[in-house]
Amino acid sequence: MLDAEFFRRWMAATAASVDREAERLTALDSPIGDADHGSNLQRGFTAVVAVLEKEAPGTPGGVLTLAGRQLISTVGGASGPLYGTLLRRTGKALGDAGEVSEEQLAEALRAGVDAVMTLGGAAPGDKTMIDALVPAVDALGDSFAAARTAAEEGAVATTPLQARKGRASYLGERSIGHQDPGATSSALLIAGLAEAAGE
Amino acid sequence: MKMLINVPETVVADALRGLAAAHPELTVDVENRVIVRRDAPVAGQVGLVSGGGSGHEPLHGGFVGPGMLSAACPGEVFTSPVPDQMLRAAAAVDSGAGVLFIVKNYTGDVLNFDMAAEMAEDEGIQVAKVLVNDDVAVTDSLYTAGRRGTGATLFVEKIAGAAAAEGMPLERVEAIARQVNENARSFGIALSACSTPAKGSPTFDLPPGELELGIGIHGEPGRERRAMMTSGEIAEAAVEAVVEDLQPRNPVLVLVNGMGATPLLELYGFNAEVHRVLAQRGVPVARVLVGNYVTSLDMAGASLTLCQVDEELLRLYDAPVKTPGLRWGV
């Protein structure tokens, strides 16, 4: 079973990897976006870690809901509402339970990803964060490590796609050949989950 | 790239402190990043709130004041502000007559303003939204995020601001803002990429002998790259793109807008060419603005916006305005 402490570790691990990878995310965002994805997420997850230290919710749902709200309040751009909604809706789906099973987490995360698809209007293949998150959720039934691999492969697989959502979509065919920064950062989030589980 | 900054992390806050020092007629909340006209809320008037990434100055903070915006929310450089800022702005300017959010069609701006509108309505503030999407370089389709909002934002904010100043109700101000957007089209050209403070170097690579046609205002590349053209040839391409799409029958407002690093000498020359082409096409010109209004940091280049106006829109455009970036009739 996974407790609130596990979810705090997840957020901390993600914040650390976003810190490490911020420059790479921004570099990926340069040719097809506006070169700020890394710094924006870095600001958001730093704020998430800070608020979780200050408030320390006692339930998994509480941790994710608070983290999501904090991202919405600090990141801006499209990433703020999308990542914020992902965590908030996942947290809400987990409810008030003090501990949750891996199956419950997988189910809740699917609800979170569905909410992101509704909010952003993106579907798999549109070259967005969805292309990492959907395969990750599908693989979560096997193991956290499998989810991490699926997310990373999903992110890499965005390279040949033409963007149909977000700022990269304005480039049309010129978005082809670049890995999507949002899918890349989403893979970091899932990697953080595996890291929190010690996998 | 040399920049007149302290550190990238504080550029927006530093600029806001400077704006406050230059314009005591504005209330600038540096910590929460909200710029409000000092006399807000104005009794009986609809509040106008806009915002978006920083780096487009004077848009939007420079357009706060009597006759235009009631408040603006600057985000990080090229990044949409967050809902908390918009909610604060709405609360500060709502006199009970409601608030109009003016939103440029970029995914981030749309999502954050949508969330803010929900939050504001939860607090009992009546909110309407108008989406600006004037950029003809981006073709509309079910499969994309749609046209970008660029230069027409100035006309929407100016004309809706005048409508609000006359005491028109929220539905009417919203309808007028929509009407302006529907009658406005833009097209942008980059001669160089811009450099964001966070990255410190150009966001895309544009060789000396080439230009980008159909750029947006966030340092993103355009739709097409060509060998360098003359001002006259660029004007022909821009006017053609806009006029073909707009098909104006009434006189137009013309905005020849600098992207930040192109001198007025060049912008006025470009304006002359734009007028030549408009005259050839038989498009009558009602009013003209030339200058840096909707910029993209240090990008060199220009954008052209045309807005078709009827008598009422022209009257509202001519109405007095008193803001740091736009000022006449007062």
Coordinates of N, CA and C in Angstrom, one line a residue, chain B residues 121-256:
Chain B
E121 N -16.4 33.6 -10.9 CA -17.8 33.4 -10.8 C -18.2 32.8 -9.5
D122 N -17.3 31.9 -8.9 CA -17.5 31.4 -7.6 C -17.6 32.5 -6.6
E123 N -16.9 33.5 -6.8 CA -16.8 34.7 -5.8 C -17.9 35.7 -6.2
G124 N -18.8 35.4 -7.1 CA -19.9 36.3 -7.4 C -19.5 37.4 -8.3
I125 N -18.4 37.3 -9.1 CA -18.1 38.3 -10.1 C -18.6 37.8 -11.4
Q126 N -19.3 38.7 -12.1 CA -19.8 38.3 -13.4 C -18.7 38.5 -14.4
V127 N -18.4 37.4 -15.2 CA -17.3 37.5 -16.1 C -17.7 37.1 -17.5
A128 N -17.3 37.8 -18.5 CA -17.4 37.4 -19.9 C -16.0 37.4 -20.5
K129 N -15.9 36.6 -21.5 CA -14.5 36.4 -22.2 C -14.6 36.7 -23.7
V130 N -13.6 37.3 -24.2 CA -13.5 37.4 -25.6 C -12.1 36.9 -26.1
L131 N -12.1 36.1 -27.1 CA -10.9 35.5 -27.6 C -10.4 36.3 -28.8
V132 N -9.1 36.7 -28.8 CA -8.6 37.4 -29.9 C -7.8 36.4 -30.8
N133 N -8.2 36.3 -32.0 CA -7.5 35.3 -32.9 C -7.4 35.9 -34.3
D134 N -6.5 36.8 -34.5 CA -6.4 37.6 -35.7 C -5.4 37.2 -36.7
D135 N -4.5 36.2 -36.4 CA -3.3 36.0 -37.2 C -3.6 35.1 -38.4
V136 N -3.5 35.7 -39.6 CA -3.9 34.9 -40.8 C -2.8 33.9 -41.2
A137 N -1.6 34.0 -40.5 CA -0.5 33.1 -40.9 C -0.9 31.6 -40.5
V138 N -1.8 31.5 -39.5 CA -2.2 30.2 -39.0 C -3.5 29.9 -39.6
T139 N -3.6 28.8 -40.3 CA -4.9 28.4 -40.9 C -5.8 27.7 -39.8
D140 N -7.0 28.1 -39.9 CA -8.0 27.5 -39.0 C -8.2 26.1 -39.3
S141 N -8.2 25.2 -38.4 CA -8.7 23.8 -38.7 C -9.1 23.2 -37.4
L142 N -9.8 22.1 -37.6 CA -10.3 21.3 -36.4 C -9.1 20.7 -35.7
Y143 N -8.0 20.6 -36.4 CA -6.8 19.8 -35.8 C -5.8 20.7 -35.2
T144 N -5.9 22.0 -35.2 CA -4.9 22.8 -34.6 C -5.6 23.7 -33.5
A145 N -4.8 24.4 -32.8 CA -5.3 25.2 -31.7 C -5.9 26.5 -32.2
G146 N -5.9 26.7 -33.6 CA -6.6 27.8 -34.1 C -5.6 29.0 -34.3
R147 N -6.1 30.1 -34.8 CA -5.3 31.3 -35.1 C -4.8 31.9 -33.8
R148 N -3.6 32.5 -33.9 CA -3.0 33.2 -32.7 C -3.7 34.6 -32.5
G149 N -3.6 35.0 -31.3 CA -4.0 36.4 -31.1 C -2.8 37.3 -31.0
T150 N -2.8 38.3 -31.9 CA -1.6 39.2 -31.9 C -2.0 40.7 -31.9
G151 N -1.7 41.4 -33.0 CA -1.8 42.8 -33.0 C -3.2 43.4 -32.8
A152 N -4.2 42.6 -33.2 CA -5.6 43.1 -33.0 C -6.0 43.3 -31.6
T153 N -5.2 42.7 -30.7 CA -5.4 42.8 -29.2 C -5.5 44.3 -28.9
L154 N -4.6 45.1 -29.5 CA -4.6 46.5 -29.2 C -5.9 47.2 -29.6
F155 N -6.4 46.9 -30.7 CA -7.7 47.5 -31.2 C -8.9 47.0 -30.3
V156 N -8.8 45.7 -29.9 CA -9.9 45.2 -29.1 C -9.9 45.9 -27.7
E157 N -8.7 46.0 -27.1 CA -8.6 46.7 -25.8 C -9.0 48.2 -25.9
K158 N -8.5 48.8 -27.0 CA -8.8 50.3 -27.1 C -10.3 50.5 -27.3
I159 N -10.9 49.8 -28.2 CA -12.3 50.1 -28.5 C -13.3 49.6 -27.5
A160 N -13.0 48.4 -26.9 CA -13.8 47.9 -25.8 C -13.6 48.8 -24.6
G161 N -12.4 49.3 -24.4 CA -12.2 50.2 -23.3 C -13.0 51.5 -23.4
A162 N -13.1 52.0 -24.6 CA -14.0 53.2 -24.8 C -15.4 52.8 -24.5
A163 N -15.9 51.7 -25.0 CA -17.2 51.3 -24.7 C -17.5 51.2 -23.2
A164 N -16.6 50.6 -22.5 CA -16.7 50.5 -21.0 C -16.8 51.9 -20.4
A165 N -15.9 52.7 -20.9 CA -15.8 54.1 -20.3 C -17.2 54.9 -20.5
E166 N -17.9 54.5 -21.6 CA -19.2 55.2 -21.8 C -20.3 54.6 -21.0
G167 N -19.9 53.5 -20.2 CA -20.9 53.0 -19.3 C -21.8 51.9 -19.9
M168 N -21.4 51.4 -21.1 CA -22.1 50.3 -21.7 C -22.1 49.1 -20.8
P169 N -23.2 48.3 -20.9 CA -23.3 47.1 -20.0 C -22.4 46.0 -20.6
L170 N -22.1 45.0 -19.7 CA -21.1 43.9 -20.0 C -21.4 43.2 -21.4
E171 N -22.7 42.9 -21.6 CA -23.0 42.2 -22.9 C -22.6 43.0 -24.1
R172 N -22.8 44.3 -24.0 CA -22.6 45.2 -25.1 C -21.1 45.4 -25.3
V173 N -20.3 45.5 -24.2 CA -18.9 45.7 -24.3 C -18.3 44.4 -24.9
E174 N -18.8 43.3 -24.4 CA -18.3 42.0 -25.0 C -18.6 41.9 -26.5
A175 N -19.8 42.3 -26.9 CA -20.2 42.2 -28.3 C -19.3 43.1 -29.1
I176 N -19.0 44.3 -28.6 CA -18.2 45.2 -29.4 C -16.7 44.6 -29.5
A177 N -16.2 44.0 -28.4 CA -14.9 43.4 -28.5 C -14.9 42.3 -29.5
R178 N -15.9 41.5 -29.5 CA -16.0 40.4 -30.5 C -16.0 41.0 -31.9
Q179 N -16.8 42.0 -32.1 CA -16.9 42.6 -33.4 C -15.6 43.2 -33.9
V180 N -14.8 43.8 -33.0 CA -13.5 44.2 -33.4 C -12.6 43.1 -33.8
N181 N -12.6 42.0 -33.0 CA -11.8 40.9 -33.4 C -12.2 40.2 -34.7
E182 N -13.5 40.1 -34.9 CA -14.0 39.5 -36.2 C -13.6 40.4 -37.4
N183 N -13.4 41.7 -37.2 CA -13.0 42.5 -38.3 C -11.6 42.9 -38.4
A184 N -10.7 42.1 -37.7 CA -9.3 42.4 -37.6 C -8.5 41.2 -38.1
R185 N -7.4 41.5 -38.8 CA -6.5 40.4 -39.2 C -5.1 40.9 -39.1
S186 N -4.1 40.0 -38.9 CA -2.7 40.4 -38.8 C -1.8 39.4 -39.5
F187 N -0.6 39.9 -39.8 CA 0.4 39.1 -40.4 C 1.8 39.6 -39.9
G188 N 2.7 38.8 -39.5 CA 4.0 39.2 -38.9 C 5.2 38.7 -39.7
I189 N 6.2 39.5 -39.7 CA 7.5 39.1 -40.4 C 8.6 39.3 -39.4
A190 N 9.5 38.3 -39.3 CA 10.7 38.5 -38.5 C 12.0 38.6 -39.4
L191 N 12.8 39.6 -39.0 CA 14.1 39.7 -39.6 C 15.2 39.1 -38.8
S192 N 14.9 38.9 -37.5 CA 15.8 38.2 -36.6 C 14.9 37.5 -35.5
A193 N 15.5 36.4 -34.9 CA 14.8 35.8 -33.8 C 15.0 36.7 -32.5
C194 N 14.2 36.5 -31.5 CA 14.5 37.2 -30.3 C 15.2 36.3 -29.3
S195 N 15.7 37.0 -28.2 CA 16.4 36.2 -27.2 C 15.7 36.4 -25.9
T196 N 15.2 35.3 -25.3 CA 14.6 35.4 -24.0 C 15.7 35.5 -22.9
P197 N 15.4 36.2 -21.8 CA 16.4 36.4 -20.8 C 16.8 35.0 -20.2
A198 N 15.8 34.1 -20.1 CA 16.1 32.8 -19.5 C 17.1 32.0 -20.4
K199 N 17.0 32.1 -21.7 CA 17.8 31.3 -22.6 C 19.1 32.1 -22.9
G200 N 19.0 33.4 -23.1 CA 20.2 34.3 -23.3 C 20.7 34.2 -24.7
S201 N 20.1 33.5 -25.6 CA 20.5 33.5 -27.0 C 19.3 33.4 -27.8
P202 N 19.4 33.6 -29.1 CA 18.2 33.6 -30.0 C 17.5 32.3 -29.9
T203 N 16.1 32.4 -29.9 CA 15.3 31.2 -29.8 C 15.2 30.4 -31.0
F204 N 15.5 31.0 -32.2 CA 15.7 30.1 -33.4 C 16.8 30.8 -34.2
D205 N 17.2 30.0 -35.2 CA 18.4 30.4 -36.0 C 17.9 31.0 -37.3
L206 N 18.1 32.3 -37.5 CA 17.7 32.9 -38.8 C 18.9 33.5 -39.5
P207 N 19.4 32.9 -40.5 CA 20.6 33.4 -41.2 C 20.5 34.8 -41.7
P208 N 21.6 35.5 -41.9 CA 21.6 36.9 -42.2 C 20.8 37.2 -43.5
G209 N 20.8 36.3 -44.5 CA 20.2 36.6 -45.8 C 18.7 36.2 -45.9
E210 N 18.1 35.8 -44.7 CA 16.8 35.3 -44.8 C 15.8 35.9 -43.8
L211 N 14.5 35.8 -44.1 CA 13.5 36.3 -43.2 C 12.4 35.2 -43.0
E212 N 11.6 35.4 -41.9 CA 10.6 34.5 -41.6 C 9.2 35.2 -41.8
L213 N 8.4 34.5 -42.6 CA 7.0 35.1 -42.8 C 6.0 34.4 -41.9
G214 N 5.1 35.1 -41.4 CA 4.0 34.5 -40.6 C 4.4 34.1 -39.2
I215 N 5.2 35.0 -38.6 CA 5.6 34.7 -37.2 C 4.6 35.1 -36.2
G216 N 4.7 34.5 -35.0 CA 3.8 35.0 -33.9 C 4.6 35.9 -33.0
I217 N 4.2 36.1 -31.8 CA 4.8 37.1 -31.0 C 5.6 36.5 -29.8
H218 N 6.0 35.2 -29.9 CA 6.6 34.5 -28.8 C 8.0 34.0 -29.2
G219 N 8.6 34.6 -30.3 CA 9.9 34.1 -30.7 C 9.8 32.7 -31.4
E220 N 8.5 32.3 -31.7 CA 8.4 31.0 -32.4 C 8.7 31.3 -33.9
P221 N 9.3 30.4 -34.6 CA 9.5 30.6 -36.0 C 8.2 30.7 -36.7
G222 N 8.2 31.2 -38.0 CA 7.0 31.4 -38.7 C 6.7 30.2 -39.6
R223 N 5.8 30.4 -40.6 CA 5.4 29.3 -41.4 C 6.3 29.1 -42.6
E224 N 7.1 30.1 -42.9 CA 7.8 30.0 -44.2 C 9.1 30.9 -44.1
R225 N 10.1 30.4 -44.7 CA 11.4 31.2 -44.7 C 11.7 31.5 -46.1
R226 N 12.1 32.7 -46.3 CA 12.5 33.1 -47.7 C 13.8 34.0 -47.7
A227 N 14.4 34.1 -48.9 CA 15.5 35.0 -49.0 C 15.0 36.4 -48.7
M228 N 15.9 37.3 -48.1 CA 15.5 38.6 -47.7 C 14.8 39.4 -48.9
M229 N 13.8 40.2 -48.5 CA 13.0 40.9 -49.5 C 13.1 42.4 -49.1
T230 N 12.7 43.3 -50.1 CA 12.7 44.7 -49.8 C 11.4 45.0 -49.0
S231 N 11.4 46.2 -48.4 CA 10.3 46.7 -47.6 C 9.0 46.6 -48.4
G232 N 9.1 47.0 -49.7 CA 8.0 47.0 -50.6 C 7.4 45.6 -50.9
E233 N 8.4 44.7 -51.0 CA 7.9 43.3 -51.3 C 7.3 42.7 -50.0
I234 N 7.9 43.0 -48.9 CA 7.3 42.5 -47.6 C 5.9 43.1 -47.4
A235 N 5.8 44.4 -47.7 CA 4.4 45.0 -47.6 C 3.4 44.4 -48.5
E236 N 3.8 44.0 -49.7 CA 2.9 43.4 -50.6 C 2.5 42.0 -50.1
A237 N 3.4 41.3 -49.5 CA 3.1 39.9 -49.0 C 2.2 40.1 -47.8
A238 N 2.5 41.1 -46.9 CA 1.6 41.2 -45.7 C 0.2 41.7 -46.0
V239 N 0.2 42.7 -46.9 CA -1.2 43.3 -47.2 C -2.0 42.2 -47.9
E240 N -1.3 41.5 -48.9 CA -2.1 40.5 -49.6 C -2.7 39.4 -48.6
A241 N -1.8 39.0 -47.7 CA -2.3 37.9 -46.8 C -3.5 38.4 -46.0
V242 N -3.4 39.7 -45.5 CA -4.4 40.2 -44.6 C -5.7 40.5 -45.4
V243 N -5.5 41.2 -46.5 CA -6.7 41.6 -47.3 C -7.4 40.4 -47.9
E244 N -6.7 39.5 -48.4 CA -7.3 38.3 -49.0 C -8.3 37.6 -48.0
D245 N -7.8 37.6 -46.7 CA -8.6 37.0 -45.7 C -9.7 37.9 -45.2
L246 N -9.5 39.2 -45.0 CA -10.4 40.1 -44.4 C -11.5 40.5 -45.4
Q247 N -11.1 40.7 -46.7 CA -12.0 41.2 -47.7 C -12.7 42.5 -47.2
P248 N -12.0 43.5 -46.8 CA -12.6 44.7 -46.2 C -13.5 45.5 -47.2
R249 N -14.6 45.9 -46.8 CA -15.5 46.8 -47.6 C -15.5 48.2 -47.0
N250 N -15.3 48.3 -45.7 CA -15.2 49.6 -45.0 C -13.8 50.1 -44.8
P251 N -13.6 51.3 -44.4 CA -12.3 51.8 -44.1 C -11.6 51.0 -43.0
V252 N -10.3 51.0 -43.0 CA -9.6 50.2 -42.0 C -8.7 51.0 -41.1
L253 N -8.6 50.5 -39.8 CA -7.5 51.0 -39.0 C -6.3 50.2 -39.3
V254 N -5.2 50.9 -39.4 CA -3.9 50.3 -39.8 C -3.0 50.3 -38.6
L255 N -2.4 49.2 -38.2 CA -1.4 49.1 -37.2 C -0.1 48.6 -37.8
V256 N 0.9 49.4 -38.0 CA 2.2 49.0 -38.4 C 3.0 48.9 -37.2

